[in-house]
mmCIF file of C-alpha atoms in Angstrom:
data_model
loop_
_atom_site.group_PDB
_atom_site.id
_atom_site.type_symbol
_atom_site.label_atom_id
_atom_site.label_comp_id
_atom_site.label_asym_id
_atom_site.label_seq_id
_atom_site.Cartn_x
_atom_site.Cartn_y
_atom_site.Cartn_z
ATOM 1 C CA UNK A 1 0.149 0.034 0.089
ATOM 2 C CA UNK A 2 1.590 3.331 -1.030
ATOM 3 C CA UNK A 3 1.234 6.051 1.396
ATOM 4 C CA UNK A 4 2.827 9.203 2.294
ATOM 5 C CA UNK A 5 2.466 10.658 5.816
ATOM 6 C CA UNK A 6 3.394 14.536 6.065
ATOM 7 C CA UNK A 7 4.540 15.670 9.980
ATOM 8 C CA UNK A 8 5.966 18.986 11.799
ATOM 9 C CA UNK A 9 3.542 21.734 10.726
ATOM 10 C CA UNK A 10 2.831 23.988 13.409
ATOM 11 C CA UNK A 11 2.628 28.161 14.070
ATOM 12 C CA UNK A 12 5.857 30.086 13.964
ATOM 13 C CA UNK A 13 6.456 33.143 14.076
ATOM 14 C CA UNK A 14 7.420 35.632 11.067
ATOM 15 C CA UNK A 15 11.220 35.431 10.605
ATOM 16 C CA UNK A 16 11.370 31.714 12.115
ATOM 17 C CA UNK A 17 12.396 28.522 10.566
ATOM 18 C CA UNK A 18 10.640 24.833 10.590
ATOM 19 C CA UNK A 19 11.500 21.610 9.233
ATOM 20 C CA UNK A 20 8.510 19.436 7.751
ATOM 21 C CA UNK A 21 8.896 15.984 6.905
ATOM 22 C CA UNK A 22 7.040 13.214 4.461
ATOM 23 C CA UNK A 23 7.754 9.750 5.118
ATOM 24 C CA UNK A 24 6.828 7.146 2.361
ATOM 25 C CA UNK A 25 5.465 3.260 2.817
ATOM 26 C CA UNK A 26 5.171 1.066 0.325
ATOM 27 C CA UNK A 27 7.744 2.380 -2.411
ATOM 28 C CA UNK A 28 11.399 3.180 -1.955
ATOM 29 C CA UNK A 29 12.187 6.817 -2.154
ATOM 30 C CA UNK A 30 15.679 6.167 -3.734
ATOM 31 C CA UNK A 31 15.067 7.671 -7.635
ATOM 32 C CA UNK A 32 11.602 8.525 -6.906
ATOM 33 C CA UNK A 33 10.116 11.987 -8.224
ATOM 34 C CA UNK A 34 8.606 13.586 -4.949
ATOM 35 C CA UNK A 35 7.635 17.238 -4.753
ATOM 36 C CA UNK A 36 6.146 19.326 -1.880
ATOM 37 C CA UNK A 37 3.218 21.440 -2.635
ATOM 38 C CA UNK A 38 1.194 23.837 -0.839
ATOM 39 C CA UNK A 39 -2.470 25.382 -0.862
ATOM 40 C CA UNK A 40 -3.453 28.503 1.072
ATOM 41 C CA UNK A 41 -7.730 29.072 1.572
ATOM 42 C CA UNK A 42 -8.325 30.943 -1.732
ATOM 43 C CA UNK A 43 -5.280 30.185 -3.765
ATOM 44 C CA UNK A 44 -4.449 27.582 -5.922
ATOM 45 C CA UNK A 45 -2.617 24.748 -5.487
ATOM 46 C CA UNK A 46 1.275 25.738 -5.641
ATOM 47 C CA UNK A 47 4.511 23.516 -6.394
ATOM 48 C CA UNK A 48 7.357 24.528 -3.774
ATOM 49 C CA UNK A 49 10.085 22.300 -4.541
ATOM 50 C CA UNK A 50 10.512 18.599 -6.698
ATOM 51 C CA UNK A 51 13.462 16.255 -6.213
ATOM 52 C CA UNK A 52 14.035 12.903 -8.357
ATOM 53 C CA UNK A 53 15.771 11.246 -5.781
ATOM 54 C CA UNK A 54 18.483 13.237 -4.494
ATOM 55 C CA UNK A 55 18.231 15.366 -7.353
ATOM 56 C CA UNK A 56 16.695 18.970 -6.789
ATOM 57 C CA UNK A 57 14.746 19.415 -10.191
ATOM 58 C CA UNK A 58 12.828 22.127 -9.423
ATOM 59 C CA UNK A 59 12.344 25.105 -6.815
ATOM 60 C CA UNK A 60 9.650 27.502 -7.037
ATOM 61 C CA UNK A 61 11.023 31.682 -6.915
ATOM 62 C CA UNK A 62 9.177 31.632 -3.490
ATOM 63 C CA UNK A 63 11.671 28.974 -2.116
ATOM 64 C CA UNK A 64 14.689 29.794 -3.490
ATOM 65 C CA UNK A 65 17.098 30.932 -0.816
ATOM 66 C CA UNK A 66 14.760 30.077 1.711
ATOM 67 C CA UNK A 67 13.650 26.150 1.416
ATOM 68 C CA UNK A 68 15.983 23.298 1.132
ATOM 69 C CA UNK A 69 14.881 19.752 0.939
ATOM 70 C CA UNK A 70 16.958 16.360 1.752
ATOM 71 C CA UNK A 71 16.128 13.224 1.451
ATOM 72 C CA UNK A 72 17.220 10.110 3.760
ATOM 73 C CA UNK A 73 16.153 6.752 1.517
ATOM 74 C CA UNK A 74 16.794 4.540 4.560
ATOM 75 C CA UNK A 75 13.937 6.044 6.239
ATOM 76 C CA UNK A 76 11.990 6.699 3.105
ATOM 77 C CA UNK A 77 11.686 10.256 4.552
ATOM 78 C CA UNK A 78 12.007 13.537 2.478
ATOM 79 C CA UNK A 79 12.296 16.629 4.625
ATOM 80 C CA UNK A 80 11.987 20.245 3.850
ATOM 81 C CA UNK A 81 13.654 23.068 5.612
ATOM 82 C CA UNK A 82 11.965 26.173 5.601
ATOM 83 C CA UNK A 83 13.399 29.775 6.793
ATOM 84 C CA UNK A 84 12.761 33.634 7.279
ATOM 85 C CA UNK A 85 9.290 32.088 7.132
ATOM 86 C CA UNK A 86 6.561 35.004 6.010
ATOM 87 C CA UNK A 87 2.910 35.225 6.493
ATOM 88 C CA UNK A 88 2.643 34.417 2.724
ATOM 89 C CA UNK A 89 4.329 31.121 3.648
ATOM 90 C CA UNK A 90 0.789 29.931 5.573
ATOM 91 C CA UNK A 91 -0.543 26.936 4.011
ATOM 92 C CA UNK A 92 -1.755 23.581 4.264
ATOM 93 C CA UNK A 93 1.418 21.576 2.686
ATOM 94 C CA UNK A 94 1.435 18.241 1.164
ATOM 95 C CA UNK A 95 3.661 16.365 -0.185
ATOM 96 C CA UNK A 96 3.423 14.168 -3.425
ATOM 97 C CA UNK A 97 4.694 11.108 -5.006
ATOM 98 C CA UNK A 98 4.364 10.242 -9.404
ATOM 99 C CA UNK A 99 2.745 13.775 -10.163
ATOM 100 C CA UNK A 100 5.689 14.125 -12.397
ATOM 101 C CA UNK A 101 5.966 17.763 -11.090
ATOM 102 C CA UNK A 102 3.070 18.628 -12.499
ATOM 103 C CA UNK A 103 0.946 21.673 -11.260
ATOM 104 C CA UNK A 104 -2.890 21.324 -10.204
ATOM 105 C CA UNK A 105 -5.691 24.065 -9.441
ATOM 106 C CA UNK A 106 -6.226 21.866 -6.062
ATOM 107 C CA UNK A 107 -4.336 19.917 -3.697
ATOM 108 C CA UNK A 108 -4.208 17.047 -2.898
ATOM 109 C CA UNK A 109 -4.729 16.128 -6.970
ATOM 110 C CA UNK A 110 -6.097 13.048 -8.474
ATOM 111 C CA UNK A 111 -2.906 12.363 -9.802
ATOM 112 C CA UNK A 112 -0.449 10.342 -8.152
ATOM 113 C CA UNK A 113 0.227 9.929 -4.564
ATOM 114 C CA UNK A 114 -0.693 12.606 -1.419
ATOM 115 C CA UNK A 115 -0.191 13.018 1.992
ATOM 116 C CA UNK A 116 -3.107 14.295 3.918
ATOM 117 C CA UNK A 117 -1.157 17.734 4.655
ATOM 118 C CA UNK A 118 0.141 19.521 7.221
ATOM 119 C CA UNK A 119 -0.678 22.910 8.420
ATOM 120 C CA UNK A 120 2.142 25.504 8.756
ATOM 121 C CA UNK A 121 0.908 28.850 10.215
ATOM 122 C CA UNK A 122 2.829 31.961 9.854
ATOM 123 C CA UNK A 123 2.177 35.019 12.357
#
């Protein structure tokens, strides 16, 4: 059974940092295409970062210089470290596999495998 579970979302102050994680089961993360998306109320689903195995494939402008991603294949876990958070970063963050880095109007989409999301609040 292919599954993704996010964790780590919480409320932080503007300017702060936060690590969120995504743990996979039912498939190997080694070489897999895994992406982080986010969606805030009233906004479309936004592709934040995408990796192919340990390689960064895509990084949105809003994430450049602030967000980094790392992969632990042994634990099948992808971490996204976010720094200098702004109120505009507040959203539900989703990790997804097998979406090919596509963009969607809504998260989660009917393509690929998605986690349940983790809420990040910035005040």
